[in-house]
């Protein structure tokens, strides 16, 4: 009896120690005020691993509660405005009004646990279930172009799937990423979630990203960014999801509603100053309607450059010697870019357009600026052919304005893009004015497409033989 009491006393003492976090210093969890932001990548990953072990045994209903907490935190007016404003101020990319739309979109239209549909097979030999189950700790690399949107979107999807996530943001989005991670962790804790479902390192860097990629505790890698980072995660030897670059073309044929097409193209191209990877990057217009299309685009906020020497000055201004975009001009407004050329315009100008041949640098290189080259072609079949060439096999996004169902179908099949938008601005493809869920990790290179909770899970099979079939 005395021995039993002694054992019970020891158990109570141990429990009290755990409650007081009286563990050895090397394994002590970070104070809650850190809210997921750690000095080292090892600390961020270890905290994430511990949190995932707790999350693994949570109910689906609890996971959905955590997802709802993320949504509510982001959609709180002061929070939404703060992260949207800070993203523009810190990165100097995009525009505040469109960041508001994109952050709201990520919070409202990213699927939660409802995305994890169960497959069931029953028969004479019993029941088999196939379910979406977590990988564990996910390492997610996020871009400077969509820093907050990607963190919101990935966090909802990954936590809904039962994973935890360690983010490696772009260094030029460090402050806003830290603020958002802390904001979300605070909301999650208030909702009863384990600590550190979302973590990151204080000082994002290439070295820390490499360390995250190599850490064996990270079971799945997700890269949202350019081709170099996607290539790096794909060569890691781990399961990886790559959301790479695009160069989305637009085709306009003679059957299109030209007035609407012009308005849609300008709206899509200028959205967040053209930084979304889905945004219109070049136009191929059939000759018979090209002049009218340009006229209508100018009525909708496009500034046309007709002097080819000025076009060359524009190219020299915004691109490097190697032909890539100058970082200092990525995500800048049309007004800002024109001002650097010595041209003053008002805020109604949203896009710069210029007519060029199909092999021009502006057509072939994705710049992520509201500069839209227009290529005049003889017929729609040629337009589709040139669009396919300009997209460079990224299979990311393409648009077409046409009433010809046969040609719309032809372009869709030839392009093989993850997103194909017909008779609408590009952003309809991620749920702004279009149906369906949103994502800011569009995985063309690895085939997952528009990612959601199930994309970050693995399928597992559970078999019960000779039972639970009631037919």
CSV table of C-alpha atoms in Angstrom, one decimal:
chain,number,residue,atom,x,y,z
A,1,UNK,CA,0.0,0.0,0.0
A,2,UNK,CA,2.8,2.4,1.0
A,3,UNK,CA,4.6,1.5,-2.3
A,4,UNK,CA,1.5,2.4,-4.2
A,5,UNK,CA,1.2,5.8,-2.5
A,6,UNK,CA,4.9,6.5,-3.2
A,7,UNK,CA,4.4,5.6,-6.9
A,8,UNK,CA,1.4,7.9,-7.1
A,9,UNK,CA,3.3,10.8,-5.4
A,10,UNK,CA,6.1,10.4,-7.9
A,11,UNK,CA,3.6,10.5,-10.8
A,12,UNK,CA,2.0,13.6,-9.4
A,13,UNK,CA,5.4,15.2,-8.9
A,14,UNK,CA,6.4,14.4,-12.5
A,15,UNK,CA,3.1,15.8,-13.9
A,16,UNK,CA,3.6,19.0,-12.0
A,17,UNK,CA,7.1,19.3,-13.4
A,18,UNK,CA,5.8,18.9,-16.9
A,19,UNK,CA,3.1,21.5,-16.3
A,20,UNK,CA,5.7,23.9,-15.1
A,21,UNK,CA,8.0,23.1,-18.1
A,22,UNK,CA,10.7,21.9,-15.6
A,23,UNK,CA,12.4,19.8,-18.3
A,24,UNK,CA,16.1,19.8,-19.0
A,25,UNK,CA,17.1,23.1,-20.6
A,26,UNK,CA,18.1,21.6,-23.9
A,27,UNK,CA,14.6,20.3,-24.4
A,28,UNK,CA,12.5,23.0,-22.8
A,29,UNK,CA,9.9,24.5,-25.1
A,30,UNK,CA,10.3,28.1,-26.1
A,31,UNK,CA,8.3,30.6,-24.1
A,32,UNK,CA,4.8,31.1,-25.5
A,33,UNK,CA,5.6,34.8,-26.3
A,34,UNK,CA,7.8,33.5,-29.1
A,35,UNK,CA,4.6,32.4,-30.9
A,36,UNK,CA,6.4,30.2,-33.4
A,37,UNK,CA,9.3,32.4,-34.3
A,38,UNK,CA,12.7,30.9,-33.2
A,39,UNK,CA,16.3,31.9,-33.3
A,40,UNK,CA,17.5,28.8,-35.1
A,41,UNK,CA,16.0,26.5,-37.7
A,42,UNK,CA,16.7,23.5,-35.5
A,43,UNK,CA,14.6,25.0,-32.8
A,44,UNK,CA,11.8,25.8,-35.2
A,45,UNK,CA,11.8,22.3,-36.6
A,46,UNK,CA,12.0,20.6,-33.2
A,47,UNK,CA,9.0,22.7,-31.9
A,48,UNK,CA,7.1,21.8,-35.1
A,49,UNK,CA,7.8,18.1,-34.6
A,50,UNK,CA,6.5,18.2,-31.0
A,51,UNK,CA,3.4,20.1,-32.1
A,52,UNK,CA,2.7,17.6,-34.9
A,53,UNK,CA,2.8,14.7,-32.5
A,54,UNK,CA,0.0,16.4,-30.5
A,55,UNK,CA,-1.9,17.4,-33.6
A,56,UNK,CA,-1.8,13.8,-34.9
A,57,UNK,CA,-4.2,12.7,-32.1
A,58,UNK,CA,-6.6,15.6,-32.4
A,59,UNK,CA,-10.0,15.0,-33.9
A,60,UNK,CA,-11.0,16.3,-37.3
A,61,UNK,CA,-13.5,18.6,-35.6
A,62,UNK,CA,-10.6,20.1,-33.6
A,63,UNK,CA,-8.5,20.6,-36.8
A,64,UNK,CA,-11.4,22.4,-38.4
A,65,UNK,CA,-11.7,24.6,-35.3
A,66,UNK,CA,-8.0,25.6,-35.7
A,67,UNK,CA,-8.6,26.3,-39.4
A,68,UNK,CA,-11.5,28.5,-38.5
A,69,UNK,CA,-9.3,30.3,-35.9
A,70,UNK,CA,-6.8,31.1,-38.7
A,71,UNK,CA,-9.6,32.4,-40.9
A,72,UNK,CA,-11.1,34.6,-38.2
A,73,UNK,CA,-7.7,36.1,-37.2
A,74,UNK,CA,-6.9,37.1,-40.8
A,75,UNK,CA,-10.3,38.4,-41.5
A,76,UNK,CA,-10.3,40.7,-38.5
A,77,UNK,CA,-10.3,44.1,-40.1
A,78,UNK,CA,-7.3,45.6,-38.3
A,79,UNK,CA,-5.2,42.4,-38.9
A,80,UNK,CA,-6.2,42.2,-42.6
A,81,UNK,CA,-5.3,45.8,-43.2
A,82,UNK,CA,-2.0,45.5,-41.2
A,83,UNK,CA,-0.5,42.5,-43.0
A,84,UNK,CA,-1.6,43.9,-46.4
A,85,UNK,CA,0.0,47.3,-45.8
A,86,UNK,CA,3.1,45.9,-44.3
A,87,UNK,CA,3.6,43.4,-47.1
A,88,UNK,CA,3.7,46.3,-49.6
A,89,UNK,CA,5.9,48.5,-47.4
A,90,UNK,CA,8.5,45.8,-46.7
A,91,UNK,CA,8.7,44.1,-50.1
A,92,UNK,CA,7.9,47.2,-52.2
A,93,UNK,CA,5.9,44.9,-54.4
A,94,UNK,CA,2.3,45.1,-55.4
A,95,UNK,CA,-0.5,47.4,-54.2
A,96,UNK,CA,-2.3,47.5,-50.9
A,97,UNK,CA,-5.9,47.3,-52.2
A,98,UNK,CA,-5.1,44.1,-54.1
A,99,UNK,CA,-3.2,42.6,-51.2
A,100,UNK,CA,-6.4,43.1,-49.2
A,101,UNK,CA,-8.3,41.1,-51.8
A,102,UNK,CA,-5.7,38.3,-52.0
A,103,UNK,CA,-5.3,37.9,-48.2
A,104,UNK,CA,-9.1,37.8,-47.8
A,105,UNK,CA,-9.3,35.3,-50.6
A,106,UNK,CA,-6.7,33.0,-49.0
A,107,UNK,CA,-8.6,33.1,-45.7
A,108,UNK,CA,-12.1,32.6,-47.1
A,109,UNK,CA,-11.6,30.2,-50.1
A,110,UNK,CA,-8.8,27.8,-49.0
A,111,UNK,CA,-10.5,24.5,-48.3
A,112,UNK,CA,-10.3,23.0,-44.8
A,113,UNK,CA,-10.9,19.5,-43.5
A,114,UNK,CA,-13.8,19.0,-45.9
A,115,UNK,CA,-11.2,18.4,-48.6
A,116,UNK,CA,-10.1,15.1,-47.0
A,117,UNK,CA,-12.7,12.8,-48.5
A,118,UNK,CA,-12.6,9.2,-47.5
A,119,UNK,CA,-12.8,6.3,-50.0
A,120,UNK,CA,-14.6,3.2,-48.9
A,121,UNK,CA,-14.9,-0.3,-50.5
A,122,UNK,CA,-17.1,-3.0,-49.1
A,123,UNK,CA,-17.8,-6.5,-50.2
A,124,UNK,CA,-17.8,-10.2,-49.2
A,125,UNK,CA,-14.3,-9.8,-47.8
A,126,UNK,CA,-15.1,-6.9,-45.5
A,127,UNK,CA,-14.3,-3.2,-45.5
A,128,UNK,CA,-11.4,-1.2,-46.8
A,129,UNK,CA,-10.9,2.5,-46.1
A,130,UNK,CA,-8.5,4.8,-48.0
A,131,UNK,CA,-7.9,8.1,-46.2
A,132,UNK,CA,-5.8,11.2,-46.5
A,133,UNK,CA,-3.3,11.2,-43.6
A,134,UNK,CA,-0.5,13.7,-42.6
A,135,UNK,CA,3.1,13.6,-43.7
A,136,UNK,CA,4.2,15.2,-40.4
A,137,UNK,CA,6.4,18.3,-40.4
A,138,UNK,CA,6.3,20.2,-43.7
A,139,UNK,CA,9.0,22.7,-44.8
A,140,UNK,CA,7.4,25.4,-46.9
A,141,UNK,CA,9.4,28.0,-48.8
A,142,UNK,CA,7.4,31.2,-49.6
A,143,UNK,CA,8.0,34.0,-52.1
A,144,UNK,CA,8.4,37.7,-51.8
A,145,UNK,CA,5.6,38.3,-54.3
A,146,UNK,CA,2.8,36.7,-52.2
A,147,UNK,CA,4.3,36.4,-48.7
A,148,UNK,CA,1.3,36.6,-46.5
A,149,UNK,CA,-1.2,35.0,-48.9
A,150,UNK,CA,1.0,31.9,-49.2
A,151,UNK,CA,1.5,31.6,-45.5
A,152,UNK,CA,-2.3,31.9,-44.9
A,153,UNK,CA,-3.1,29.5,-47.7
A,154,UNK,CA,-0.5,26.9,-46.8
A,155,UNK,CA,-1.2,27.0,-43.1
A,156,UNK,CA,-4.9,26.3,-43.5
A,157,UNK,CA,-4.3,23.4,-46.0
A,158,UNK,CA,-1.4,21.8,-44.1
A,159,UNK,CA,-3.0,22.0,-40.6
A,160,UNK,CA,-6.3,20.7,-41.9
A,161,UNK,CA,-4.4,17.7,-43.2
A,162,UNK,CA,-2.9,17.1,-39.7
A,163,UNK,CA,0.6,18.5,-40.5
A,164,UNK,CA,2.6,21.2,-38.9
A,165,UNK,CA,4.6,23.7,-41.0
A,166,UNK,CA,8.0,25.3,-40.8
A,167,UNK,CA,8.1,28.3,-43.1
A,168,UNK,CA,11.2,29.7,-44.8
A,169,UNK,CA,10.0,33.1,-46.1
A,170,UNK,CA,11.9,35.3,-48.5
A,171,UNK,CA,14.3,37.5,-46.5
A,172,UNK,CA,12.7,40.6,-48.0
A,173,UNK,CA,9.4,39.6,-46.4
A,174,UNK,CA,10.9,38.8,-43.0
A,175,UNK,CA,9.0,41.3,-40.8
A,176,UNK,CA,5.5,40.7,-42.2
A,177,UNK,CA,6.0,36.9,-42.2
A,178,UNK,CA,7.1,37.1,-38.5
A,179,UNK,CA,4.1,39.2,-37.7
A,180,UNK,CA,1.7,36.9,-39.4
A,181,UNK,CA,3.1,33.7,-37.9
A,182,UNK,CA,2.9,35.2,-34.4
A,183,UNK,CA,-0.7,36.4,-35.1
A,184,UNK,CA,-1.8,33.0,-36.3
A,185,UNK,CA,-0.1,31.1,-33.5
A,186,UNK,CA,-1.8,33.4,-30.9
A,187,UNK,CA,-5.2,32.8,-32.5
A,188,UNK,CA,-4.5,29.0,-32.6
A,189,UNK,CA,-3.5,28.9,-28.9
A,190,UNK,CA,-6.7,30.8,-28.0
A,191,UNK,CA,-8.6,28.1,-29.9
A,192,UNK,CA,-7.0,25.4,-27.8
A,193,UNK,CA,-4.4,24.2,-30.4
A,194,UNK,CA,-1.0,22.9,-29.5
A,195,UNK,CA,1.8,25.5,-29.4
A,196,UNK,CA,3.9,26.0,-32.6
A,197,UNK,CA,1.7,24.5,-35.3
A,198,UNK,CA,3.3,27.2,-37.5
A,199,UNK,CA,6.9,28.1,-37.1
A,200,UNK,CA,9.7,30.0,-38.8
A,201,UNK,CA,13.3,31.2,-38.1
A,202,UNK,CA,13.9,34.8,-37.0
A,203,UNK,CA,16.4,35.4,-39.8
A,204,UNK,CA,15.3,33.7,-43.1
A,205,UNK,CA,18.3,33.0,-45.4
A,206,UNK,CA,19.5,30.6,-48.1
A,207,UNK,CA,21.6,28.9,-45.4
A,208,UNK,CA,18.5,28.4,-43.2
A,209,UNK,CA,16.5,27.2,-46.1
A,210,UNK,CA,19.2,24.6,-47.0
A,211,UNK,CA,19.2,23.5,-43.4
A,212,UNK,CA,15.5,23.0,-43.4
A,213,UNK,CA,15.6,21.0,-46.7
A,214,UNK,CA,18.3,18.7,-45.2
A,215,UNK,CA,16.8,18.2,-41.8
A,216,UNK,CA,15.5,14.6,-41.5
A,217,UNK,CA,12.6,15.7,-39.3
A,218,UNK,CA,11.1,17.5,-42.3
A,219,UNK,CA,9.1,14.9,-44.2
A,220,UNK,CA,7.7,17.0,-47.1
A,221,UNK,CA,9.0,20.1,-48.9
A,222,UNK,CA,6.8,22.7,-50.6
A,223,UNK,CA,8.4,25.4,-52.7
A,224,UNK,CA,6.4,28.3,-54.0
A,225,UNK,CA,8.7,30.5,-56.1
A,226,UNK,CA,11.0,30.5,-59.1
A,227,UNK,CA,12.5,27.6,-61.0
A,228,UNK,CA,15.8,27.5,-59.0
A,229,UNK,CA,14.1,26.9,-55.7
A,230,UNK,CA,11.8,24.3,-57.2
A,231,UNK,CA,14.7,22.5,-58.7
A,232,UNK,CA,16.5,22.5,-55.3
A,233,UNK,CA,13.6,20.9,-53.5
A,234,UNK,CA,13.0,18.4,-56.3
A,235,UNK,CA,16.7,17.3,-56.0
A,236,UNK,CA,16.5,16.9,-52.2
A,237,UNK,CA,15.6,13.2,-52.2
A,238,UNK,CA,12.4,13.9,-50.3
A,239,UNK,CA,8.8,14.1,-51.4
A,240,UNK,CA,8.5,17.6,-52.8
A,241,UNK,CA,5.8,19.8,-54.2
A,242,UNK,CA,7.0,22.5,-56.6
A,243,UNK,CA,4.9,25.6,-57.6
A,244,UNK,CA,7.2,27.2,-60.2
A,245,UNK,CA,7.1,30.1,-62.6
A,246,UNK,CA,4.7,30.7,-65.5
A,247,UNK,CA,4.5,33.0,-68.4
A,248,UNK,CA,0.7,33.1,-69.0
A,249,UNK,CA,-0.3,34.0,-72.5
A,250,UNK,CA,-3.6,35.4,-73.7
A,251,UNK,CA,-5.2,34.7,-77.1
A,252,UNK,CA,-7.9,37.0,-78.5
A,253,UNK,CA,-9.7,35.9,-81.7
A,254,UNK,CA,-12.2,37.5,-84.1
A,255,UNK,CA,-15.2,36.0,-82.4
A,256,UNK,CA,-14.4,37.5,-78.9
A,257,UNK,CA,-16.4,40.3,-77.2
A,258,UNK,CA,-13.5,42.8,-77.8
A,259,UNK,CA,-14.7,45.4,-75.3
A,260,UNK,CA,-15.0,42.9,-72.5
A,261,UNK,CA,-11.7,41.2,-73.5
A,262,UNK,CA,-9.8,44.5,-73.3
A,263,UNK,CA,-11.2,45.3,-69.9
A,264,UNK,CA,-10.6,41.8,-68.6
A,265,UNK,CA,-7.0,41.7,-69.8
A,266,UNK,CA,-6.1,45.1,-68.3
A,267,UNK,CA,-7.7,44.2,-65.0
A,268,UNK,CA,-5.9,40.8,-64.8
A,269,UNK,CA,-2.5,42.2,-65.9
A,270,UNK,CA,-2.6,45.1,-63.5
A,271,UNK,CA,-3.9,43.0,-60.5
A,272,UNK,CA,-1.3,43.5,-57.7
A,273,UNK,CA,0.9,45.1,-60.3
A,274,UNK,CA,1.2,41.8,-62.2
A,275,UNK,CA,3.1,39.8,-59.5
A,276,UNK,CA,0.6,36.9,-59.4
A,277,UNK,CA,2.1,34.0,-61.3
A,278,UNK,CA,-1.3,33.6,-63.1
A,279,UNK,CA,-1.4,37.1,-64.4
A,280,UNK,CA,-1.6,38.0,-68.1
A,281,UNK,CA,2.0,38.3,-69.4
A,282,UNK,CA,1.6,38.6,-73.2
A,283,UNK,CA,-1.2,38.9,-75.7
A,284,UNK,CA,-1.6,37.2,-79.1
A,285,UNK,CA,-4.4,39.0,-81.1
A,286,UNK,CA,-5.8,38.2,-84.5
A,287,UNK,CA,-5.0,41.0,-86.9
A,288,UNK,CA,-8.6,41.7,-87.8
A,289,UNK,CA,-9.4,42.8,-84.3
A,290,UNK,CA,-6.0,43.8,-83.0
A,291,UNK,CA,-6.3,47.6,-83.6
A,292,UNK,CA,-9.8,47.7,-81.9
A,293,UNK,CA,-8.5,45.6,-79.0
A,294,UNK,CA,-5.7,48.1,-78.4
A,295,UNK,CA,-8.1,51.0,-78.7
A,296,UNK,CA,-10.4,49.4,-76.0
A,297,UNK,CA,-7.4,48.6,-73.8
A,298,UNK,CA,-6.4,52.2,-73.8
A,299,UNK,CA,-10.0,53.2,-72.8
A,300,UNK,CA,-9.5,50.9,-69.8
A,301,UNK,CA,-6.3,52.2,-68.4
A,302,UNK,CA,-3.6,51.0,-70.8
A,303,UNK,CA,-0.8,53.4,-72.0
A,304,UNK,CA,0.5,52.5,-75.5
A,305,UNK,CA,4.1,52.9,-76.5
A,306,UNK,CA,4.3,53.0,-80.3
A,307,UNK,CA,7.9,54.3,-80.7
A,308,UNK,CA,10.1,51.2,-80.9
A,309,UNK,CA,13.1,53.1,-79.7
A,310,UNK,CA,11.1,54.0,-76.5
A,311,UNK,CA,10.2,50.3,-76.2
A,312,UNK,CA,13.9,49.4,-76.2
A,313,UNK,CA,14.5,52.1,-73.5
A,314,UNK,CA,11.8,50.4,-71.5
A,315,UNK,CA,13.4,47.0,-71.9
A,316,UNK,CA,16.8,48.4,-70.9
A,317,UNK,CA,15.2,50.1,-67.9
A,318,UNK,CA,13.4,47.1,-66.4
A,319,UNK,CA,15.7,44.1,-67.4
A,320,UNK,CA,19.2,43.0,-66.5
A,321,UNK,CA,22.0,42.3,-69.0
A,322,UNK,CA,21.0,38.7,-68.9
A,323,UNK,CA,17.5,39.5,-69.9
A,324,UNK,CA,15.8,38.8,-66.6
A,325,UNK,CA,13.7,41.3,-64.6
A,326,UNK,CA,15.4,43.9,-62.4
A,327,UNK,CA,14.2,43.2,-58.9
A,328,UNK,CA,13.8,47.0,-58.3
A,329,UNK,CA,11.0,47.0,-60.9
A,330,UNK,CA,9.1,43.8,-60.0
A,331,UNK,CA,5.6,44.6,-58.8
A,332,UNK,CA,5.9,48.3,-59.4
A,333,UNK,CA,3.0,50.2,-60.9
A,334,UNK,CA,2.7,51.3,-64.6
A,335,UNK,CA,2.8,54.9,-63.4
A,336,UNK,CA,6.0,54.4,-61.5
A,337,UNK,CA,7.7,52.6,-64.5
A,338,UNK,CA,6.6,55.3,-67.0
A,339,UNK,CA,7.9,58.0,-64.6
A,340,UNK,CA,11.3,56.4,-64.7
A,341,UNK,CA,11.1,56.7,-68.5
A,342,UNK,CA,10.3,60.4,-68.1
A,343,UNK,CA,6.6,60.0,-68.9
A,344,UNK,CA,4.1,61.5,-66.5
A,345,UNK,CA,0.7,59.8,-66.3
A,346,UNK,CA,-2.1,59.8,-63.7
A,347,UNK,CA,-3.3,56.9,-61.6
A,348,UNK,CA,-5.8,55.8,-64.2
A,349,UNK,CA,-3.0,54.2,-66.2
A,350,UNK,CA,-2.6,50.6,-65.0
A,351,UNK,CA,-0.8,48.8,-67.8
A,352,UNK,CA,1.9,49.6,-70.4
A,353,UNK,CA,1.2,48.0,-73.8
A,354,UNK,CA,3.4,47.9,-76.9
A,355,UNK,CA,3.2,45.9,-80.1
A,356,UNK,CA,6.3,43.6,-80.7
A,357,UNK,CA,7.2,40.5,-82.7
A,358,UNK,CA,6.7,37.0,-81.1
A,359,UNK,CA,10.3,36.4,-80.3
A,360,UNK,CA,10.8,39.7,-78.4
A,361,UNK,CA,12.2,39.6,-74.9
A,362,UNK,CA,9.0,41.1,-73.4
A,363,UNK,CA,7.1,38.2,-74.8
A,364,UNK,CA,9.5,35.4,-73.9
A,365,UNK,CA,10.5,36.5,-70.4
A,366,UNK,CA,8.2,36.7,-67.4
A,367,UNK,CA,8.8,40.1,-65.8
A,368,UNK,CA,6.1,40.3,-63.1
A,369,UNK,CA,5.4,44.0,-64.0
A,370,UNK,CA,2.3,45.6,-65.6
A,371,UNK,CA,4.0,45.6,-69.0
A,372,UNK,CA,2.0,43.8,-71.6
A,373,UNK,CA,3.5,43.0,-75.1
A,374,UNK,CA,1.0,42.5,-77.9
A,375,UNK,CA,1.7,40.2,-80.9
A,376,UNK,CA,-0.4,40.6,-84.0
A,377,UNK,CA,-1.0,37.3,-85.8
A,378,UNK,CA,-2.8,36.3,-89.0
A,379,UNK,CA,-5.3,33.8,-87.5
A,380,UNK,CA,-6.3,32.1,-84.3
A,381,UNK,CA,-4.4,28.9,-84.9
A,382,UNK,CA,-1.2,30.8,-85.3
A,383,UNK,CA,-2.0,32.7,-82.1
A,384,UNK,CA,-2.5,29.4,-80.2
A,385,UNK,CA,0.8,28.1,-81.6
A,386,UNK,CA,2.7,31.2,-80.5
A,387,UNK,CA,1.0,31.2,-77.1
A,388,UNK,CA,2.2,27.6,-76.6
A,389,UNK,CA,5.7,28.6,-77.4
A,390,UNK,CA,5.8,31.6,-75.1
A,391,UNK,CA,4.5,29.6,-72.2
A,392,UNK,CA,7.6,27.5,-72.4
A,393,UNK,CA,6.0,24.3,-71.2
A,394,UNK,CA,5.5,25.6,-67.7
A,395,UNK,CA,1.9,24.3,-68.0
A,396,UNK,CA,0.9,27.0,-65.5
A,397,UNK,CA,-1.9,29.4,-66.7
A,398,UNK,CA,-3.3,30.6,-70.0
A,399,UNK,CA,-6.3,32.7,-71.0
A,400,UNK,CA,-8.4,32.9,-74.2
A,401,UNK,CA,-11.1,35.3,-75.3
A,402,UNK,CA,-13.4,33.7,-77.9
A,403,UNK,CA,-16.9,32.5,-78.6
A,404,UNK,CA,-15.5,29.6,-80.7
A,405,UNK,CA,-15.9,26.5,-78.6
A,406,UNK,CA,-13.8,24.4,-81.0
A,407,UNK,CA,-10.8,26.8,-80.7
A,408,UNK,CA,-11.3,27.2,-77.0
A,409,UNK,CA,-11.1,23.4,-76.7
A,410,UNK,CA,-8.1,23.3,-79.0
A,411,UNK,CA,-6.1,25.8,-77.0
A,412,UNK,CA,-7.0,24.1,-73.7
A,413,UNK,CA,-5.7,20.7,-74.9
A,414,UNK,CA,-2.5,22.1,-76.5
A,415,UNK,CA,-1.5,24.3,-73.5
A,416,UNK,CA,-2.1,21.6,-70.9
A,417,UNK,CA,-2.0,24.4,-68.2
A,418,UNK,CA,-3.1,23.9,-64.6
A,419,UNK,CA,-5.4,26.9,-65.0
A,420,UNK,CA,-7.2,27.8,-68.3
A,421,UNK,CA,-9.4,30.9,-68.1
A,422,UNK,CA,-12.0,31.6,-70.8
A,423,UNK,CA,-13.4,35.1,-71.3
A,424,UNK,CA,-12.4,36.4,-67.9
A,425,UNK,CA,-9.5,38.0,-66.2
A,426,UNK,CA,-6.7,35.6,-65.0
A,427,UNK,CA,-7.7,36.0,-61.4
A,428,UNK,CA,-11.0,34.2,-62.0
A,429,UNK,CA,-8.8,31.1,-62.0
A,430,UNK,CA,-8.0,31.4,-58.3
A,431,UNK,CA,-11.6,32.2,-57.3
A,432,UNK,CA,-11.8,36.0,-57.7
A,433,UNK,CA,-15.0,36.3,-59.7
A,434,UNK,CA,-14.8,32.6,-60.6
A,435,UNK,CA,-16.0,29.4,-59.0
A,436,UNK,CA,-13.9,27.0,-57.0
A,437,UNK,CA,-11.3,27.1,-54.2
A,438,UNK,CA,-8.2,29.2,-54.2
A,439,UNK,CA,-4.5,28.5,-53.8
A,440,UNK,CA,-1.3,30.4,-53.9
A,441,UNK,CA,0.8,27.2,-54.4
A,442,UNK,CA,0.0,26.2,-58.0
A,443,UNK,CA,2.0,23.0,-58.5
A,444,UNK,CA,2.5,22.6,-62.2
A,445,UNK,CA,6.0,21.1,-62.2
A,446,UNK,CA,5.1,18.3,-59.8
A,447,UNK,CA,1.5,17.8,-61.0
A,448,UNK,CA,-0.6,18.5,-57.9
A,449,UNK,CA,-2.1,21.5,-59.6
A,450,UNK,CA,-4.3,23.7,-57.4
A,451,UNK,CA,-3.1,22.5,-54.0
A,452,UNK,CA,-5.4,22.0,-51.0
A,453,UNK,CA,-5.4,20.0,-47.8
A,454,UNK,CA,-5.3,16.6,-49.6
A,455,UNK,CA,-2.2,17.7,-51.6
A,456,UNK,CA,-0.2,17.7,-48.4
A,457,UNK,CA,-1.3,14.3,-47.3
A,458,UNK,CA,-0.5,10.7,-48.2
A,459,UNK,CA,-3.1,8.1,-48.8
A,460,UNK,CA,-3.2,5.2,-46.3
A,461,UNK,CA,-5.2,2.1,-46.5
A,462,UNK,CA,-7.0,0.4,-43.6
A,463,UNK,CA,-8.5,-3.1,-44.1
A,464,UNK,CA,-11.0,-5.0,-41.9
A,465,UNK,CA,-11.6,-8.5,-43.3
A,466,UNK,CA,-14.9,-10.4,-43.2
A,467,UNK,CA,-16.7,-7.6,-41.3
A,468,UNK,CA,-18.5,-4.3,-41.6
A,469,UNK,CA,-20.1,-5.2,-45.0
A,470,UNK,CA,-23.8,-5.1,-44.4
A,471,UNK,CA,-25.1,-5.5,-48.0
